[in-house]
Short mmCIF file of C-alpha atoms in Angstrom, two decimals:
data_model
loop_
_atom_site.label_atom_id
_atom_site.label_comp_id
_atom_site.label_asym_id
_atom_site.label_seq_id
_atom_site.Cartn_x
_atom_site.Cartn_y
_atom_site.Cartn_z
CA MET A 18 85.57 49.59 2.14
CA ARG A 19 89.16 48.81 3.11
CA ILE A 20 91.69 48.48 0.35
CA PRO A 21 94.87 46.53 1.09
CA VAL A 22 98.05 48.06 -0.24
CA GLY A 23 101.67 47.14 -0.82
CA ILE A 24 104.83 49.13 -0.23
CA LEU A 25 103.96 51.50 -3.03
CA LEU A 26 100.42 52.71 -3.14
CA MET A 27 98.96 54.65 -5.97
CA LEU A 28 95.23 54.77 -5.58
CA PHE A 29 93.57 56.78 -8.25
CA THR A 30 89.99 57.09 -9.32
CA ALA A 31 91.27 56.29 -12.79
CA TRP A 32 89.54 58.92 -14.87
CA CYS A 33 90.08 62.62 -15.14
CA PHE A 34 86.70 64.33 -14.83
CA ALA A 35 87.95 67.91 -15.14
CA ILE A 36 86.01 70.17 -17.47
CA THR A 37 87.98 72.24 -20.00
CA PHE A 38 86.61 75.25 -21.88
CA ASN A 39 87.98 77.84 -24.25
CA ALA A 40 88.85 80.84 -22.09
CA GLU A 41 87.05 83.22 -24.48
CA LYS A 42 83.78 81.33 -24.37
CA VAL A 43 80.58 83.30 -23.76
CA LEU A 44 77.71 81.19 -22.47
CA ASN A 45 74.05 81.63 -23.36
CA PHE A 46 71.18 80.81 -21.02
CA GLU A 47 70.94 77.10 -21.90
CA GLU A 48 74.73 76.67 -21.76
CA ILE A 49 74.86 78.31 -18.32
CA PHE A 50 72.19 75.91 -17.05
CA ASP A 51 74.00 72.86 -18.50
CA PHE A 52 77.35 74.09 -17.15
CA LEU A 53 75.96 74.58 -13.62
CA THR A 54 74.32 71.15 -13.77
CA ASP A 55 77.70 69.56 -14.66
CA ILE A 56 79.52 71.55 -11.96
CA SER A 57 76.90 70.53 -9.40
CA ASN A 58 77.45 66.85 -10.26
CA ILE A 59 81.20 67.22 -9.90
CA LEU A 60 81.10 69.23 -6.71
CA ASP A 61 78.25 67.16 -5.33
CA VAL A 62 76.04 70.16 -4.56
CA GLU A 63 72.37 70.94 -5.25
CA PRO A 64 71.82 71.28 -9.03
CA PRO A 65 70.44 74.55 -10.49
CA SER A 66 66.73 75.16 -10.98
CA THR A 67 65.08 77.34 -13.60
CA ASN A 68 61.78 79.22 -13.61
CA THR A 69 59.93 82.17 -15.11
CA LEU A 70 58.93 85.34 -13.29
CA GLY A 71 56.95 87.86 -15.36
CA SER A 72 59.06 88.71 -18.40
CA PHE A 73 62.20 87.12 -16.87
CA VAL A 74 63.52 83.59 -17.01
CA TYR A 75 66.03 82.81 -14.34
CA ILE A 76 68.38 80.12 -13.00
CA ALA A 77 68.85 79.75 -9.26
CA TRP A 78 72.05 78.03 -8.08
CA GLY A 79 72.94 78.18 -4.39
CA ASP A 80 72.70 81.86 -3.39
CA HIS A 81 73.15 83.05 -6.98
CA ILE A 82 70.63 84.09 -9.64
CA VAL A 83 71.21 84.35 -13.38
CA SER A 84 68.30 86.04 -15.16
CA ARG A 85 67.49 87.01 -18.75
CA ILE A 86 64.68 89.01 -20.29
CA LYS A 87 62.53 86.66 -22.41
CA GLU A 88 63.44 86.94 -26.08
CA GLY A 89 66.08 89.52 -25.11
CA ASN A 90 69.84 89.62 -24.96
CA LEU A 91 70.35 91.20 -21.53
CA TYR A 92 71.63 88.87 -18.80
CA VAL A 93 71.95 89.70 -15.10
CA LEU A 94 74.26 87.65 -12.88
CA ASP A 95 73.31 88.51 -9.31
CA ASN A 96 73.35 92.32 -9.78
CA GLU A 97 75.81 92.58 -12.66
CA PRO A 98 74.42 93.06 -16.23
CA PHE A 99 75.91 91.37 -19.35
CA GLU A 100 75.01 91.85 -23.00
CA GLY A 101 74.56 88.78 -25.26
CA GLY A 102 75.65 86.13 -22.75
CA ILE A 103 78.00 85.76 -19.78
CA PRO A 104 81.75 85.24 -20.38
CA LEU A 105 82.86 82.03 -18.69
CA GLU A 106 85.55 83.76 -16.63
CA ASP A 107 83.03 86.28 -15.24
CA LEU A 108 80.64 83.48 -14.42
CA LEU A 109 83.33 81.50 -12.59
CA ARG A 110 84.58 84.57 -10.72
CA ASN A 111 81.10 85.67 -9.59
CA LEU A 112 80.05 82.18 -8.56
CA LYS A 113 83.40 81.63 -6.79
CA ILE A 114 84.06 78.41 -8.71
CA PRO A 115 87.77 77.50 -8.51
CA HIS A 116 89.44 77.24 -11.91
CA ASN A 117 92.78 77.39 -13.66
CA LYS A 118 93.90 78.93 -16.96
CA ARG A 119 96.15 76.72 -19.07
CA ASP A 120 97.18 77.21 -22.74
CA GLY A 121 94.18 79.45 -23.46
CA ASP A 122 91.78 77.04 -21.80
CA ILE A 123 89.94 77.25 -18.52
CA VAL A 124 90.18 74.06 -16.47
CA ILE A 125 87.61 73.41 -13.76
CA PRO A 126 88.74 70.95 -11.05
CA ASP A 127 86.92 67.71 -10.49
CA THR A 128 87.86 67.62 -6.80
CA ILE A 129 88.07 70.27 -4.12
CA ILE A 130 90.10 69.20 -1.10
CA LYS A 131 88.70 70.86 2.01
CA SER A 132 91.23 69.60 4.52
CA VAL A 133 94.21 67.28 4.87
CA GLN A 134 95.24 66.47 8.41
CA MET A 135 97.34 63.92 10.21
CA LEU A 136 95.45 62.73 13.30
CA GLY A 137 97.86 60.73 15.37
CA ARG A 138 98.82 57.97 12.92
CA SER A 139 95.89 58.43 10.54
CA LEU A 140 95.88 60.73 7.54
CA ILE A 141 92.42 62.14 6.85
CA VAL A 142 91.50 63.90 3.60
CA GLU A 143 88.09 65.58 3.34
CA TYR A 144 86.95 66.60 -0.13
CA LYS A 145 84.10 67.50 -2.46
CA GLY A 146 83.75 66.05 -5.94
CA LYS A 147 85.24 62.95 -7.50
CA GLY A 148 88.12 62.35 -5.12
CA SER A 149 90.73 61.96 -7.87
CA PHE A 150 93.83 61.69 -5.74
CA GLY A 151 96.08 58.97 -4.44
CA PHE A 152 98.93 58.29 -2.05
CA LYS A 153 102.49 57.18 -2.53
CA THR A 154 104.93 56.09 0.11
CA THR A 155 108.46 57.42 -0.34
CA ASP A 156 111.63 57.44 1.74
CA SER A 157 110.62 60.80 3.21
CA GLY A 158 107.06 59.83 4.10
CA ILE A 159 103.78 59.81 2.24
CA ASP A 160 102.83 61.98 -0.75
CA LEU A 161 99.29 63.05 -1.56
CA ILE A 162 99.19 63.09 -5.37
CA SER A 163 96.65 64.52 -7.81
CA ALA A 164 95.09 62.12 -10.29
CA GLY A 165 92.91 64.68 -12.02
CA GLU A 166 92.43 68.41 -11.50
CA ILE A 167 92.40 69.19 -7.80
CA PHE A 168 91.76 72.48 -6.04
CA TYR A 169 93.62 72.70 -2.74
CA HIS A 170 94.63 75.77 -0.70
CA GLY A 171 94.02 78.23 -3.55
CA ASP A 172 95.96 76.27 -6.21
CA ILE A 173 95.00 73.73 -8.85
CA TYR A 174 97.09 70.57 -9.12
CA SER A 175 97.12 68.53 -12.32
CA SER A 176 97.52 64.78 -12.55
CA GLY A 177 100.82 63.60 -11.06
CA GLU A 178 101.51 66.76 -9.03
CA ILE A 179 102.24 66.37 -5.32
CA LEU A 180 99.88 68.35 -3.09
CA VAL A 181 101.54 67.68 0.23
CA ASN A 182 104.07 65.39 1.89
CA PHE A 183 103.81 64.01 5.40
CA PRO A 184 106.91 62.63 7.11
CA THR A 185 105.86 59.28 8.54
CA ARG A 186 109.29 58.08 9.64
CA GLY A 187 109.24 54.63 8.03
CA PHE A 188 105.64 53.77 8.91
CA LYS A 189 104.02 51.99 5.96
CA ILE A 190 100.42 52.27 4.82
CA GLU A 191 98.22 49.53 6.24
CA GLY A 192 94.99 50.36 4.43
CA VAL A 193 92.87 53.09 2.91
CA TYR A 194 89.26 53.57 3.98
CA ARG A 195 87.14 55.54 1.52
CA GLU A 196 83.67 56.94 2.10
CA LYS A 197 81.78 59.77 0.42
CA GLY A 198 83.79 62.96 0.87
CA LYS A 199 86.42 61.41 3.13
CA VAL A 200 89.49 59.17 2.87
CA ILE A 201 91.28 57.77 5.90
CA VAL A 202 94.79 56.33 5.47
CA ASN A 203 95.97 54.09 8.29
CA PHE A 204 99.56 53.14 8.95
CA ARG A 205 100.83 49.72 9.91
CA GLU A 206 101.34 49.34 13.63
CA LYS A 207 104.81 48.60 14.93
CA PRO A 208 105.43 46.83 18.22
CA VAL A 209 106.09 49.31 21.03
CA LYS A 210 109.84 49.63 21.59
CA GLY A 211 110.32 50.64 25.19
CA PHE A 212 108.87 53.68 26.88
CA LYS A 213 109.81 57.18 27.93
CA LEU A 214 108.57 59.42 30.71
CA ARG A 215 108.06 63.10 29.88
CA PRO A 216 106.71 66.15 31.74
CA ILE A 217 102.95 66.54 31.48
CA ASN A 218 103.10 69.63 29.28
CA GLU A 219 105.33 68.08 26.60
CA ARG A 220 104.13 67.44 23.06
CA ILE A 221 104.00 63.79 21.93
CA ASP A 222 105.47 62.78 18.56
CA PRO A 223 102.78 60.59 16.91
CA PHE A 224 105.41 58.52 15.02
CA ASP A 225 107.56 57.76 18.05
CA GLU A 226 107.92 53.99 18.37
CA GLN A 227 108.14 54.22 22.15
CA LEU A 228 105.23 54.38 24.55
CA THR A 229 105.12 57.97 25.83
CA VAL A 230 103.97 58.58 29.39
CA LEU A 231 103.28 62.19 30.41
CA VAL A 232 103.95 62.54 34.13
CA GLY A 233 102.43 65.07 36.51
CA TYR A 234 101.46 65.10 40.17
CA GLY A 235 97.91 64.52 41.38
CA ASP A 236 95.55 62.08 43.04
CA GLY A 237 97.04 58.82 41.69
CA ARG A 238 95.32 58.56 38.33
CA ILE A 239 96.03 57.38 34.80
CA ILE A 240 94.18 59.12 31.95
CA PHE A 241 94.11 57.58 28.49
CA ARG A 242 92.26 58.33 25.29
CA ASN A 243 89.06 56.50 24.29
CA PHE A 244 88.70 55.14 20.75
CA VAL A 245 87.22 57.51 18.16
CA PRO A 246 84.04 56.11 16.52
CA ASP A 247 84.55 58.37 13.47
CA LEU A 248 87.82 56.62 12.58
CA LYS A 249 86.07 53.32 11.75
CA GLY A 250 88.35 51.19 13.90
CA ALA A 251 91.69 52.71 12.81
CA ASP A 252 92.68 53.42 16.41
CA CYS A 253 91.21 50.28 18.00
CA LYS A 254 94.42 48.22 18.16
CA VAL A 255 96.33 50.99 19.91
CA TYR A 256 93.34 51.70 22.15
CA SER A 257 93.08 48.11 23.39
CA GLU A 258 96.86 47.76 23.85
CA THR A 259 97.07 51.05 25.78
CA LYS A 260 94.05 50.05 27.88
CA ARG A 261 95.70 46.73 28.74
CA ILE A 262 98.88 48.45 29.92
CA VAL A 263 97.00 51.19 31.79
CA TYR A 264 94.74 48.78 33.68
CA LYS A 265 97.62 46.52 34.74
CA LEU A 266 99.70 49.49 35.82
CA ALA A 267 96.82 51.05 37.76
CA LYS A 268 96.22 47.74 39.52
CA GLU A 269 99.88 47.50 40.56
CA LEU A 270 99.96 51.11 41.81
CA GLY A 271 96.39 51.17 43.22
CA TYR A 272 95.56 54.11 40.95
CA ILE A 273 92.34 55.38 39.36
CA VAL A 274 91.84 54.84 35.60
CA GLU A 275 90.04 57.45 33.50
CA GLU A 276 89.10 57.39 29.80
CA CYS A 277 89.00 60.88 28.36
CA PRO A 278 90.04 62.34 24.97
CA ILE A 279 92.70 64.75 26.20
CA TYR A 280 93.79 66.79 23.16
CA GLN A 281 97.46 66.48 24.04
CA LEU A 282 97.28 62.68 23.63
CA PRO A 283 97.48 61.96 19.88
CA ILE A 284 94.84 59.63 18.43
CA GLY A 285 95.98 56.08 17.65
CA VAL A 286 99.34 56.47 19.41
CA PRO A 287 100.41 54.49 22.51
CA CYS A 288 100.54 57.13 25.25
CA PHE A 289 98.82 58.22 28.45
CA ILE A 290 98.99 60.72 31.31
CA ILE A 291 99.84 59.61 34.84
CA LEU A 292 99.21 61.82 37.85
CA ILE A 293 101.65 60.51 40.47
CA LYS A 294 100.40 60.45 44.05
CA LYS A 295 103.82 60.45 45.77
CA PRO A 296 107.42 60.74 44.47
CA ASP A 297 108.24 57.09 45.31
CA ASP A 298 105.63 55.95 42.79
CA LEU A 299 107.85 57.20 39.96
CA LYS A 300 110.40 54.45 40.64
CA LEU A 301 107.62 51.85 40.83
CA LEU A 302 106.18 53.19 37.57
CA ASN A 303 109.53 52.61 35.84
CA GLU A 304 109.79 49.06 37.15
CA TYR A 305 106.20 48.07 36.35
CA LEU A 306 106.39 49.53 32.84
CA LYS A 307 109.58 47.58 32.10
CA GLU A 308 107.82 44.38 33.20
CA LEU A 309 104.63 45.11 31.30
CA LEU A 310 106.40 45.86 28.03
CA LYS A 311 108.34 42.59 28.26
CA GLU A 312 105.03 40.61 28.15
CA MET B 6 32.23 66.45 46.87
CA ARG B 7 32.18 63.38 44.64
CA TYR B 8 32.37 65.58 41.52
CA LEU B 9 35.24 67.59 42.99
CA LEU B 10 37.21 64.38 43.59
CA LEU B 11 36.51 63.27 40.01
CA ILE B 12 37.71 66.62 38.63
CA ILE B 13 40.94 66.41 40.68
CA ILE B 14 41.59 62.89 39.36
CA LEU B 15 40.92 63.94 35.76
CA ILE B 16 43.27 66.91 36.07
CA SER B 17 46.07 64.90 37.67
CA ILE B 18 46.02 62.08 35.07
CA PRO B 19 47.39 64.11 32.10
CA ILE B 20 50.02 65.80 34.30
CA ASN B 21 51.26 62.38 35.44
CA LEU B 22 51.22 61.07 31.90
CA LEU B 23 53.30 63.98 30.61
CA SER B 24 55.97 63.83 33.29
CA MET B 25 59.00 61.63 32.72
CA LYS B 26 61.61 60.24 35.06
CA PHE B 27 65.26 60.94 34.31
CA ILE B 28 68.44 59.71 35.95
CA VAL B 29 70.81 62.60 36.67
CA CYS B 30 74.48 62.21 37.57
CA TYR B 31 75.91 64.41 40.35
CA LEU B 32 79.22 64.08 42.19
CA ASP B 33 80.15 63.25 45.73
CA PRO B 34 82.16 66.33 46.86
CA ILE B 35 84.75 64.25 48.75
CA ASN B 36 85.91 61.65 46.20
CA LEU B 37 84.09 62.85 43.08
CA ASN B 38 82.30 59.54 42.68
CA PRO B 39 79.08 59.65 40.67
CA VAL B 40 75.78 59.72 42.57
CA LEU B 41 72.65 59.04 40.54
CA LYS B 42 69.37 60.75 41.42
CA THR B 43 66.00 60.32 39.77
CA VAL B 44 64.19 63.52 38.85
CA GLU B 45 60.75 63.94 37.37
CA LEU B 46 60.47 66.44 34.52
CA ASN B 47 57.44 67.52 32.55
CA GLY B 48 56.35 69.90 29.85
CA ASP B 49 58.29 70.95 26.74
CA ASN B 50 62.06 71.02 26.17
CA LEU B 51 62.85 68.08 28.41
CA ILE B 52 66.53 68.09 27.41
CA LEU B 53 66.93 71.74 28.44
CA LYS B 54 65.21 70.86 31.72
CA LEU B 55 67.52 67.88 32.13
CA PHE B 56 70.49 70.26 31.85
CA ASP B 57 68.83 72.58 34.39
CA ALA B 58 68.58 69.57 36.71
CA LEU B 59 72.24 68.66 36.03
CA ALA B 60 73.25 72.19 37.06
CA SER B 61 71.16 72.12 40.27
CA PRO B 62 72.58 69.41 42.54
CA PRO B 63 71.06 68.58 45.94
CA SER B 64 72.79 70.39 48.80
CA ASP B 65 75.03 67.41 49.73
CA LEU B 66 76.32 66.88 46.17
CA ILE B 67 78.16 68.95 43.55
CA SER B 68 78.02 69.42 39.79
CA PHE B 69 80.44 70.93 37.28
CA VAL B 70 77.62 71.69 34.85
CA PRO B 71 77.00 75.47 34.76
CA GLN B 72 73.49 76.89 34.67
CA LYS B 73 72.07 77.51 31.16
CA VAL B 74 75.13 75.98 29.47
CA LEU B 75 73.07 74.22 26.77
CA ARG B 76 72.21 76.57 23.90
CA ALA B 77 70.54 74.01 21.65
CA TYR B 78 70.53 70.34 20.79
CA PHE B 79 69.94 68.34 17.64
CA ILE B 80 69.38 64.65 17.04
CA VAL B 81 70.43 63.19 13.68
CA ASP B 82 69.90 59.42 13.35
CA ASP B 83 71.62 57.99 16.44
CA ALA B 84 73.83 61.04 17.05
CA MET B 85 73.10 63.89 19.42
CA ILE B 86 74.75 67.27 18.97
CA LEU B 87 74.92 69.42 22.09
CA ASP B 88 75.63 73.07 21.39
CA LEU B 89 77.13 74.75 24.46
CA ASP B 90 77.57 78.35 25.55
CA GLY B 91 81.34 79.05 25.46
CA LYS B 92 81.08 81.89 28.01
CA LYS B 93 79.63 79.52 30.62
CA LEU B 94 82.54 77.11 30.22
CA LYS B 95 85.49 79.47 30.08
CA ASN B 96 86.50 79.32 33.75
CA MET B 97 86.85 75.54 33.84
CA ASP B 98 90.13 73.92 34.81
CA PHE B 99 91.59 70.49 33.89
CA LEU B 100 89.46 68.68 36.48
CA SER B 101 86.13 70.45 35.99
CA GLU B 102 86.40 70.26 32.18
CA ARG B 103 86.78 66.46 32.31
CA TYR B 104 84.10 65.90 34.94
CA PHE B 105 81.69 68.17 33.04
CA VAL B 106 82.07 65.89 30.00
CA HIS B 107 81.73 62.70 32.05
CA THR B 108 78.59 63.75 33.97
CA VAL B 109 76.84 65.12 30.86
CA LEU B 110 77.59 62.03 28.74
CA TYR B 111 76.80 59.56 31.52
CA THR B 112 73.44 61.29 32.05
CA VAL B 113 72.61 61.48 28.32
CA PHE B 114 73.47 57.84 27.57
CA ASN B 115 71.55 56.60 30.61
CA ASN B 116 68.39 58.42 29.62
CA MET B 117 68.37 58.35 25.82
CA LYS B 118 68.74 54.78 24.65
CA ALA B 119 68.47 55.71 20.95
CA VAL B 120 71.55 57.95 21.12
CA ASN B 121 74.81 56.13 20.38
CA VAL B 122 77.21 59.02 19.91
CA VAL B 123 77.33 62.60 21.22
CA TYR B 124 79.08 65.57 19.59
CA PHE B 125 79.77 68.90 21.26
CA THR B 126 79.76 72.25 19.47
CA ILE B 127 80.52 75.61 21.08
CA ASP B 128 78.42 78.68 20.22
CA GLY B 129 77.18 76.93 17.09
CA ARG B 130 80.64 75.99 15.79
CA ARG B 131 82.84 72.93 15.72
CA LYS B 132 85.90 73.45 17.91
CA ARG B 133 89.07 71.51 18.69
CA VAL B 134 88.72 71.57 22.45
CA LEU B 135 85.87 72.08 24.89
CA VAL B 136 87.78 74.71 26.89
CA LYS B 137 91.48 73.89 26.91
CA TYR B 138 92.03 70.17 27.39
CA VAL B 139 89.22 67.89 26.17
CA ASP B 140 89.26 67.09 22.45
CA ILE B 141 85.76 67.59 20.96
CA ARG B 142 86.64 67.13 17.26
CA PHE B 143 85.03 63.68 17.24
CA GLY B 144 82.03 61.87 18.64
CA PHE B 145 81.84 60.45 22.16
CA PRO B 146 80.64 56.82 21.94
CA ARG B 147 77.97 55.18 24.11
CA ARG B 148 80.24 52.16 24.64
CA ILE B 149 82.53 54.21 26.90
CA TRP B 150 80.17 56.65 28.62
CA GLU B 151 77.11 54.48 29.34
CA GLU B 152 79.24 53.44 32.30
CA TRP B 153 81.13 55.84 34.55
CA PRO B 154 84.50 56.16 32.71
CA ILE B 155 86.57 56.50 35.89
CA LYS B 156 87.42 53.32 37.75
CA LYS B 157 89.31 52.68 40.95
CA MET B 158 91.64 49.70 40.55
CA LYS B 159 92.23 47.50 43.56
#
């Protein structure tokens, strides 16, 4: 599903699903089961199961076991015993569930962000849970903003807090693609403004408005990046435009064309590598590129 | 004699039925153009045997696929995940790393029509690059590699 956006984009999942408990709360067997069921729904993981073994009743959740002697008051969480129930904080710590303490309450996040990365000109956020976050374009770039309780890099961010800022140098958001566990933000393409030739080992700035050509010496070959099927078409415009330029250039120079995802070539950015056959070709390359970019 | 002939025929039928023909991509050592050869493979683990064939070119051709490079493979829907042995790849340079990818993908897509995207993992893990240059964070689509991805422009 693609969602069109304006200059300012605030895309929130609207509701805050975070769970709040009193920090002093001690949970009994039924409460532990209900709590783990709720957490499983939020984190989108396998829910707990319960069973009886001899004189024990137990809950299995992931690799963890909570057991209790029937009609008794002794609880065992993995190998640690508790009398009369399990304090919420101990339960969260042992089960490695991220949480935050605020005003005497324990707040459990509704979203865990696993990774945020800029791939070429696409921002990709991978998460577990409800996905309660949004984006906002500012003068300095794009902000990733919490719209609930989000766990990211060891911290919990409440609604309205900025998790991270990416400098996008005036590029505006074109659309947001959401699927389960992943959000892809694409930026509006700008027409290529000229070109620049750089040594083959140089890093390419993904938000450079110029076409970047990495130049090395070799067998007369142009290498450009294929489109990435995982990006759902986000890089297709740049791919077809780069392919058009590369094929015309190769035809003029009599070079070989190769499609290969070289890591150094950012995804969705107009750029390619050229392996020059002889020094004179460099001058021709300049001339042909000037002509091609005029078209 | 008649019975012996019948027994030979009966034995040879299941062997022929089990064997399958695969197209394997090797390289011309002079210009590195692809050369396709048909090989007949039979028995279990046909994909492992296909990789053995990829790594064993005829004497007049070359291959950048090392022996025993495939550790395991998985097929999920229309995606194939090839798990490779990192130690077997570590000596590759810019050229051999790219041609390894091209010959493997070209061979896979020409033999397995149900596979539309291929992912590479190294020693059971997702990595950024195959060795040093080729990005393997994402899938490799059939649309590019069902044809040889290197073209000479005239």
